[in-house]
Amino acid sequence: MQQNGSSGSNGSEGCGGRERQPLSSFSPIPAATTRVRRFIQERRTLPLPKVMVVFSAAGEADKPSDAMSSSDPAAEEDARKPASPSPSKPLRSSLNSQEQEVISLNVGGTYFTTRLSTLRRYEDTMLAAMFSGRHCIPRDAEGRYFIDRDGTYFTDVLNFLREGELPQRDRVRAVHREAQYYAIGPLMDSLEDIQPLTGEKVRQAFLDLLPYYRDNLERIVEIAKLRAMQKKARFAKLKICVYKEEMPITPYERPLFNSLRFERSDSEAKLFEHHCEVDVSFGPWEAVADVYDLLHCIVSDLAERGIAAEQQCIGVCDKHLINHYYCKRPIYEFKITAKLVNNCRGFFIF
């Protein structure tokens, strides 16, 4: 019996090198009680820092979890950035962020609909400044942006801002005034390169050589008004001298000089100074435009004020100056007719 017991013990040592627990050490304790005891024993034996490591995840509380680790790195970077204050959202945010926003306009009682990008096509314009978000624009009862301006030609303005389309010739002058009001430089430049503004541009350059032109035009109207009132008539006649050359010489004497201007001393110049016996005098000037061009300017400018003017040459000034020199400046008779103000009473006014 002893040999069996010894051989059994030797066999166990040979197989595993461990002693088998005696059967007397086994106690029939429930499995739940055994797990509780093991938990209590482990808690007592484990140090406190290791417990903190288990629950604090290595001390990095702000590190994303495994579920968040697969997210976009850019999103994580944005999440770590401090939140910036959001801008105010009235007109500024909507106008700056949505260039394709549809805008409803009320221009002097005429309604228009266009895109914000159309109104802001050119930066240095009045419309771009109005709808930049920096200004408060009044609205009508329907919520449309209100512009206190006649809207008759605003369609032409929008067509140019949309597609660069220019108006018809009979609307060029009026649209040019609108372009000046809204400070749309590209539209003004485009209109000035076509008729009739091309001729107006050349015409104005010519009239700039005559700084007294506007004053003389007013003088013509005042003199005609006084004479018409004195004679109780609706028209008056004036003598107007229009000459281009400064030299008071006849056509037969021109070949004697190298140019139309004759160099004279101050003492000699006084001998040639004189005033023709006329109501108003225009000249001299240095330009390609001749006397007939200036006559056309006078007649057309009076017509724009509603005053009809007819002119015809009635001769030249034959005043003797010195030696064989005579004035020879052409003199024109202008018939100025007043405009009709009230048809019923037949009242005319200049």
XYZ file of C-alpha atoms in Angstrom:
350
model
C 0.000 0.000 0.000
C 2.876 2.317 0.908
C 4.639 1.573 -2.347
C 1.582 2.529 -4.286
C 1.371 5.763 -2.336
C 5.025 6.567 -2.887
C 4.985 5.619 -6.497
C 1.907 7.787 -6.978
C 3.691 10.731 -5.511
C 6.791 10.139 -7.583
C 4.668 9.869 -10.695
C 3.087 13.180 -10.058
C 6.458 14.845 -9.587
C 7.703 13.336 -12.790
C 4.772 14.542 -14.825
C 4.302 18.159 -13.752
C 6.782 18.899 -11.014
C 3.937 20.242 -8.869
C 2.357 18.681 -5.838
C -1.284 17.911 -6.131
C -3.431 19.680 -3.585
C -4.819 17.392 -0.979
C -8.443 16.670 -1.198
C -8.913 18.088 2.234
C -8.131 21.666 0.936
C -11.237 21.771 -1.301
C -14.261 23.379 0.274
C -17.631 23.477 -1.342
C -17.988 27.383 -1.530
C -20.321 28.796 -4.127
C -18.755 30.298 -7.304
C -20.118 33.791 -6.616
C -18.536 33.883 -3.172
C -15.217 32.805 -4.684
C -15.295 35.673 -7.255
C -16.043 38.210 -4.522
C -13.153 36.984 -2.450
C -10.807 37.113 -5.413
C -11.910 40.673 -6.214
C -11.330 41.725 -2.587
C -7.927 40.098 -2.512
C -6.850 41.727 -5.810
C -8.050 45.137 -4.632
C -6.015 44.883 -1.507
C -2.868 43.711 -3.225
C -2.983 46.078 -6.262
C -1.543 49.568 -5.630
C -3.775 52.655 -6.032
C -1.909 54.184 -9.029
C -2.609 51.079 -11.070
C -6.289 51.406 -10.299
C -6.167 55.042 -11.521
C -4.370 54.016 -14.680
C -7.142 51.584 -15.480
C -9.951 54.149 -15.124
C -8.184 57.359 -16.288
C -6.863 55.905 -19.575
C -3.236 56.921 -19.008
C -4.235 60.379 -17.745
C -5.289 61.787 -21.142
C -8.880 62.761 -20.561
C -9.178 64.857 -23.704
C -7.804 62.139 -25.999
C -10.514 60.832 -28.344
C -11.811 57.334 -27.806
C -11.318 54.399 -30.151
C -14.562 55.218 -31.888
C -13.394 58.783 -32.549
C -9.856 57.872 -33.551
C -10.967 57.020 -37.065
C -12.422 60.508 -37.725
C -10.880 63.123 -40.050
C -7.724 64.803 -38.628
C -8.908 68.151 -40.013
C -12.139 67.820 -38.053
C -10.137 67.073 -34.892
C -8.000 70.161 -35.516
C -11.086 72.315 -35.986
C -12.601 70.884 -32.814
C -9.529 71.902 -30.819
C -9.537 75.490 -32.150
C -11.349 78.079 -30.015
C -14.724 79.082 -31.337
C -14.606 82.446 -33.105
C -17.504 84.865 -32.710
C -19.929 84.621 -35.617
C -20.528 87.884 -37.554
C -23.841 89.644 -37.455
C -26.270 88.427 -40.062
C -28.363 91.296 -41.290
C -27.604 92.598 -44.769
C -23.808 92.194 -44.616
C -23.641 88.418 -44.253
C -26.337 87.727 -46.816
C -24.883 90.089 -49.409
C -21.272 89.033 -48.995
C -21.846 85.301 -48.869
C -24.472 84.859 -51.569
C -23.452 86.622 -54.779
C -26.239 84.875 -56.643
C -28.935 86.213 -54.361
C -31.934 87.659 -56.186
C -32.584 91.328 -55.406
C -35.908 93.128 -55.883
C -35.642 96.857 -56.604
C -38.057 99.740 -56.645
C -36.537 102.531 -58.723
C -38.871 105.504 -58.620
C -41.951 103.277 -58.678
C -40.691 100.899 -61.387
C -39.907 97.366 -60.225
C -36.815 95.411 -61.238
C -35.422 92.003 -60.320
C -31.764 91.118 -60.732
C -28.916 89.308 -59.048
C -26.657 90.818 -56.448
C -23.614 89.989 -58.568
C -25.053 92.126 -61.384
C -25.354 95.184 -59.174
C -21.829 94.657 -57.859
C -20.168 93.897 -61.177
C -18.010 97.031 -61.052
C -16.607 97.927 -57.647
C -16.219 101.696 -58.008
C -19.894 102.392 -58.655
C -22.735 103.757 -56.611
C -24.725 100.514 -56.904
C -21.800 98.398 -55.685
C -21.372 100.692 -52.698
C -25.088 100.656 -51.898
C -25.259 96.850 -51.870
C -21.882 96.220 -50.234
C -23.515 95.697 -46.844
C -22.004 98.862 -45.385
C -25.086 100.999 -45.888
C -28.694 100.821 -44.798
C -30.967 100.844 -47.851
C -34.603 101.820 -47.373
C -37.298 99.388 -48.432
C -40.825 99.876 -49.653
C -43.923 98.264 -48.189
C -43.273 95.054 -50.158
C -39.678 94.741 -48.948
C -38.036 95.899 -52.190
C -34.912 98.031 -52.003
C -35.933 101.586 -52.876
C -33.868 103.968 -55.049
C -35.260 107.494 -55.360
C -34.529 107.923 -59.070
C -36.535 107.835 -62.285
C -36.524 104.221 -63.445
C -37.243 104.899 -67.132
C -33.687 104.154 -68.232
C -32.651 101.818 -65.419
C -33.355 98.865 -67.708
C -30.544 100.039 -69.997
C -28.242 100.290 -66.993
C -29.035 96.716 -65.939
C -28.605 95.407 -69.487
C -25.115 96.852 -69.600
C -24.226 95.403 -66.184
C -25.531 91.991 -67.265
C -24.162 91.601 -70.797
C -22.453 94.872 -71.746
C -25.378 95.795 -74.007
C -25.578 99.435 -75.103
C -28.834 101.364 -75.649
C -30.250 102.567 -78.925
C -29.030 105.853 -80.313
C -32.067 107.868 -79.282
C -31.535 106.798 -75.648
C -27.771 107.324 -75.477
C -27.840 110.808 -73.936
C -30.391 109.878 -71.280
C -28.590 106.647 -70.353
C -25.321 108.579 -70.166
C -26.886 110.842 -67.537
C -27.938 107.770 -65.567
C -24.418 106.367 -65.849
C -23.081 109.623 -64.446
C -25.536 109.469 -61.543
C -24.650 105.863 -60.655
C -20.934 106.535 -61.353
C -20.609 103.613 -63.790
C -17.364 104.537 -65.531
C -17.262 101.677 -68.077
C -20.762 102.563 -69.278
C -19.884 106.234 -69.640
C -16.739 105.403 -71.610
C -18.642 103.052 -73.916
C -21.381 105.597 -74.597
C -18.906 108.394 -75.278
C -17.349 106.323 -78.051
C -20.573 106.127 -80.074
C -22.826 108.702 -81.690
C -24.134 111.147 -80.773
C -21.807 111.497 -77.780
C -18.689 111.130 -79.901
C -19.587 114.347 -81.700
C -20.533 115.931 -78.380
C -17.111 115.075 -76.990
C -15.337 116.722 -79.913
C -17.734 119.656 -79.745
C -17.072 120.199 -76.051
C -13.319 120.096 -76.634
C -13.782 122.846 -79.219
C -15.957 124.980 -76.934
C -13.378 124.664 -74.170
C -11.172 126.855 -76.347
C -13.797 129.603 -75.940
C -14.064 130.231 -72.186
C -16.506 133.053 -72.798
C -18.935 130.894 -74.808
C -21.468 130.212 -72.043
C -21.476 133.822 -70.892
C -22.057 135.051 -74.434
C -24.900 132.564 -74.853
C -26.622 133.965 -71.771
C -26.053 137.466 -73.043
C -27.799 136.615 -76.329
C -30.873 135.399 -74.421
C -30.998 138.466 -72.168
C -30.664 140.951 -75.009
C -33.308 139.150 -77.065
C -35.654 139.103 -74.088
C -35.330 142.857 -73.486
C -35.834 143.785 -77.136
C -38.844 141.500 -77.489
C -40.452 143.090 -74.430
C -39.757 146.610 -75.728
C -41.309 145.855 -79.101
C -44.004 143.636 -77.602
C -43.057 140.905 -80.040
C -42.225 137.217 -79.702
C -38.910 137.557 -81.537
C -35.892 139.835 -81.584
C -32.954 140.423 -83.928
C -29.329 140.637 -82.863
C -26.033 141.311 -84.634
C -23.370 138.791 -83.734
C -19.775 138.761 -84.911
C -18.129 135.361 -85.295
C -14.509 135.294 -86.445
C -11.731 132.752 -86.189
C -8.561 134.636 -87.143
C -7.036 137.163 -84.849
C -5.440 139.052 -87.725
C -7.701 141.803 -89.080
C -6.656 141.380 -92.690
C -8.414 140.729 -95.961
C -7.989 137.462 -97.919
C -5.842 139.348 -100.460
C -3.352 140.307 -97.761
C -2.907 136.836 -96.265
C -0.134 135.707 -98.657
C 2.022 138.487 -97.235
C 2.271 136.619 -93.948
C 3.598 133.171 -93.120
C 0.724 132.315 -90.825
C -2.659 133.540 -89.748
C -1.118 135.033 -86.633
C 0.996 138.121 -87.070
C 3.690 138.962 -84.541
C 3.258 142.536 -83.365
C 4.693 144.639 -80.632
C 2.519 145.847 -77.785
C 2.256 149.333 -79.238
C 1.242 147.990 -82.631
C -1.251 145.570 -81.074
C -3.176 148.458 -79.545
C -3.686 149.929 -82.982
C -5.537 146.781 -84.030
C -7.673 146.509 -80.932
C -11.266 147.431 -81.533
C -14.782 146.237 -80.905
C -17.123 145.672 -83.782
C -20.465 147.414 -83.543
C -22.402 144.252 -82.695
C -24.333 142.905 -79.718
C -22.151 139.844 -79.045
C -18.784 138.802 -80.446
C -17.232 135.296 -80.611
C -13.548 134.798 -81.394
C -10.778 134.345 -82.052
C -9.755 130.682 -81.571
C -7.152 128.239 -82.820
C -8.690 124.965 -83.938
C -9.703 123.054 -87.038
C -13.341 124.011 -86.467
C -14.371 127.014 -88.503
C -16.947 129.767 -88.180
C -19.819 127.606 -89.405
C -19.120 125.030 -86.699
C -19.446 127.682 -84.020
C -22.639 129.030 -85.575
C -24.109 125.518 -85.440
C -23.172 125.229 -81.761
C -24.920 128.506 -80.943
C -28.123 127.544 -82.755
C -28.272 124.018 -81.280
C -27.596 125.172 -77.719
C -30.369 127.736 -77.953
C -32.690 125.059 -79.360
C -32.050 122.874 -76.293
C -33.449 125.716 -74.192
C -36.552 125.885 -76.361
C -35.434 129.038 -78.214
C -35.487 128.994 -81.995
C -32.640 130.834 -83.727
C -32.104 131.618 -87.397
C -28.934 133.246 -88.691
C -27.629 134.762 -91.917
C -24.512 136.712 -92.821
C -25.270 140.376 -93.519
C -21.741 141.574 -94.295
C -18.403 142.299 -92.661
C -17.061 144.907 -90.335
C -15.295 147.445 -92.587
C -13.828 149.550 -89.858
C -10.504 151.110 -90.840
C -7.699 150.302 -88.445
C -4.362 151.564 -89.742
C -2.868 152.206 -93.141
C -4.532 149.721 -95.490
C -5.791 147.395 -92.739
C -9.522 146.916 -92.228
C -11.420 144.689 -89.823
C -13.253 142.459 -92.277
C -14.817 140.304 -89.560
C -18.093 138.651 -90.660
C -21.311 139.813 -89.013
C -24.413 137.615 -88.712
C -27.978 138.581 -87.972
C -29.725 136.241 -85.520
C -33.491 136.088 -85.299
C -34.334 134.794 -81.821
C -37.884 133.498 -81.312
C -39.259 132.925 -77.828
C -40.811 129.640 -76.776
C -44.545 129.302 -76.202
C -45.415 128.721 -72.537
C -49.210 128.821 -72.481
C -51.086 128.056 -75.669
C -54.441 129.389 -74.411
C -53.220 132.871 -73.608
C -50.538 132.981 -76.261
C -47.826 133.858 -73.726
C -44.231 133.569 -74.882
C -41.067 133.675 -72.820
C -37.352 133.393 -73.408
